[in-house]
C-alpha atoms as one frame of an Amber mdcrd trajectory, in Angstrom:
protein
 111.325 246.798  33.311 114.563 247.016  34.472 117.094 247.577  37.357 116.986
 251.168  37.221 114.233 254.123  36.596 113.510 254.805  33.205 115.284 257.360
  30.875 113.334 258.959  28.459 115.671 260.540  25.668 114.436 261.942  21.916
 116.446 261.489  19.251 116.620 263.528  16.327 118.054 262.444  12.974 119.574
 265.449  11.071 122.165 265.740   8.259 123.898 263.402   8.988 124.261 263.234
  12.828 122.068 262.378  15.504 120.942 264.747  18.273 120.431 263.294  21.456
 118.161 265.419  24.158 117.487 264.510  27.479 114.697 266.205  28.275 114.055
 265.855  32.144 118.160 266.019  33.084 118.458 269.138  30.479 120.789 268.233
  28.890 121.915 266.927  25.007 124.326 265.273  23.212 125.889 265.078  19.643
 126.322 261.232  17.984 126.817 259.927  21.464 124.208 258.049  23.727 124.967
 257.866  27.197 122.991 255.592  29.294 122.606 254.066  32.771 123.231 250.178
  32.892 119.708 248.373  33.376 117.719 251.329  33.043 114.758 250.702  30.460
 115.293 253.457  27.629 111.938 255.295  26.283 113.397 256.869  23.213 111.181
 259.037  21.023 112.373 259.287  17.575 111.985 261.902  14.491 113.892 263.068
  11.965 114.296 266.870  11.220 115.088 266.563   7.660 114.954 263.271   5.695
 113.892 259.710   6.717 116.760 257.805   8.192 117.056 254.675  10.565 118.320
 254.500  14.150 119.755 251.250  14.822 121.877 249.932  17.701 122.393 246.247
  16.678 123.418 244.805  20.199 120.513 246.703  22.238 117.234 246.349  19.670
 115.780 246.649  16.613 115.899 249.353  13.640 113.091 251.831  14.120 112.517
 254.966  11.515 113.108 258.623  11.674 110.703 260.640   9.475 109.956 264.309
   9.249 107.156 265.172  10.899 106.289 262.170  12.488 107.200 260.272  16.151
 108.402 256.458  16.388 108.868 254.928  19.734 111.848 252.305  20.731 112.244
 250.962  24.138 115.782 249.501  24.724 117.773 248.449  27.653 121.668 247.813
  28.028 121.968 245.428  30.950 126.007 245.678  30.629 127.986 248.472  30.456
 130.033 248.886  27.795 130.402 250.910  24.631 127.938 249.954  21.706 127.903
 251.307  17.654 124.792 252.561  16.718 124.713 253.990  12.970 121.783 255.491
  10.145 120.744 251.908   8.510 118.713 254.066   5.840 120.664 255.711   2.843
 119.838 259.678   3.242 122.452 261.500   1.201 125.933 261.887   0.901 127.043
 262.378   4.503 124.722 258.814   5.051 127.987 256.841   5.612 129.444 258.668
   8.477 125.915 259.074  10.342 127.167 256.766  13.099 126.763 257.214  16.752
 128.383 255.724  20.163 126.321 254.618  23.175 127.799 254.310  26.259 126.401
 252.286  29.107 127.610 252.963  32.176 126.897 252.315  35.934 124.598 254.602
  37.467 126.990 256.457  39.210 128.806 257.626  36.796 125.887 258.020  34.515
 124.892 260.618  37.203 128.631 262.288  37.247 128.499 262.454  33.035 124.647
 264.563  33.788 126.617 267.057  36.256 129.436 268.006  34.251 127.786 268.062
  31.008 125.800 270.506  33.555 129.073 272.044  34.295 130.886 272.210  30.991
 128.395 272.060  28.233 127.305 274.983  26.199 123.810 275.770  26.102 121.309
 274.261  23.439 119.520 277.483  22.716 118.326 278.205  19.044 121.114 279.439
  17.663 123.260 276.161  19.134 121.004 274.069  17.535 120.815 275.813  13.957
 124.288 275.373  14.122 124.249 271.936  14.721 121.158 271.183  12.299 123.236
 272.426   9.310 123.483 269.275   7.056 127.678 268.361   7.673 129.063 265.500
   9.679 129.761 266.531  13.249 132.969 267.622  14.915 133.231 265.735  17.804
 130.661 264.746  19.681 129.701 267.877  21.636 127.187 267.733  24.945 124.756
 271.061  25.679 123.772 272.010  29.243 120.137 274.047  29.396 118.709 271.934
  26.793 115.040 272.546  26.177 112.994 270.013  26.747 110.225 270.979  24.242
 112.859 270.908  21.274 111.822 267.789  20.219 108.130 268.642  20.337 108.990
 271.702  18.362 111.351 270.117  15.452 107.913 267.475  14.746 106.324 270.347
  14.617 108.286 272.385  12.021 108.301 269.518  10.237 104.453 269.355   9.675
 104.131 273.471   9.145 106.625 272.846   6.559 104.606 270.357   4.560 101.819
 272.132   4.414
């Protein structure tokens, strides 16, 4: 429960980043997890590569990202603020600087950061996220307008053909 409607969000570990999609505003985000204050958080999690661990240690507990596979994690920020969230799960060399921000912030301008990643952000077509899914710490923390919202679906999926 919580203040605000619910955002659902899947998150998807990759070397050695996290990818953030948004999958009813259309929209995504590199190592940065913005969120309305006091809305409950449905995050679906998987990794595209190698297990890893989301954790955000002032929201919620440590859940696990694994190839082929989903994990759930509700979470809620009832202040706004900025929080460190980080890979708690050793998963190569680039493990150490797998850390992400979230940033909880009133509804308002949660709803102004939507419309101008709308605005400003390239699009999260294929060949935007190959780039992004090549292992290598991320520069900066981009944000993708026109982000699909079966990618998520489509990365478990990969994951499973490819372990076949």
């Amino acid at each position: 429960e919580g203040s605000a409607p619910a955002v659902d969000i899947d998150v998807i570990a990759l070397d050695w980043k996290w990818l953030f999609v948004y999958p009813h505003e259309g929209v995504a985000s590199v190592n940065r997890l913005v969120v309305p204050v006091g809305a409950p958080l449905r995050l679906r999690i998987t990794s595209a590569t190698v297990m890893n661990s989301f954790l955000v240690p002032d929201l919620g507990s440590q859940m696990y990202a694994m190839s082929g596979m989903t994990t759930a994690l509700n979470l809620r920020a009832d202040r706004p603020g900025r929080y460190a969230g980080l890979s708690a799960n050793f998963s190569g060399d680039g493990f150490s600087d797998m850390r992400f921000e979230v940033d909880a912030l009133a509804s308002a301008d949660y709803a102004a950061w939507i419309s101008r990643t709308h605005a400003e952000g390239r699009p999260l077509d294929g060949a935007g996220y190959a780039d992004i899914a090549r292992p290598g710490a991320a520069n900066g923390m981009p944000a993708f307008a026109q982000a699909d919202p079966k990618l998520f679906d489509r990365v478990v999926r990969a994951s499973r053909e490819g372990d076949r």
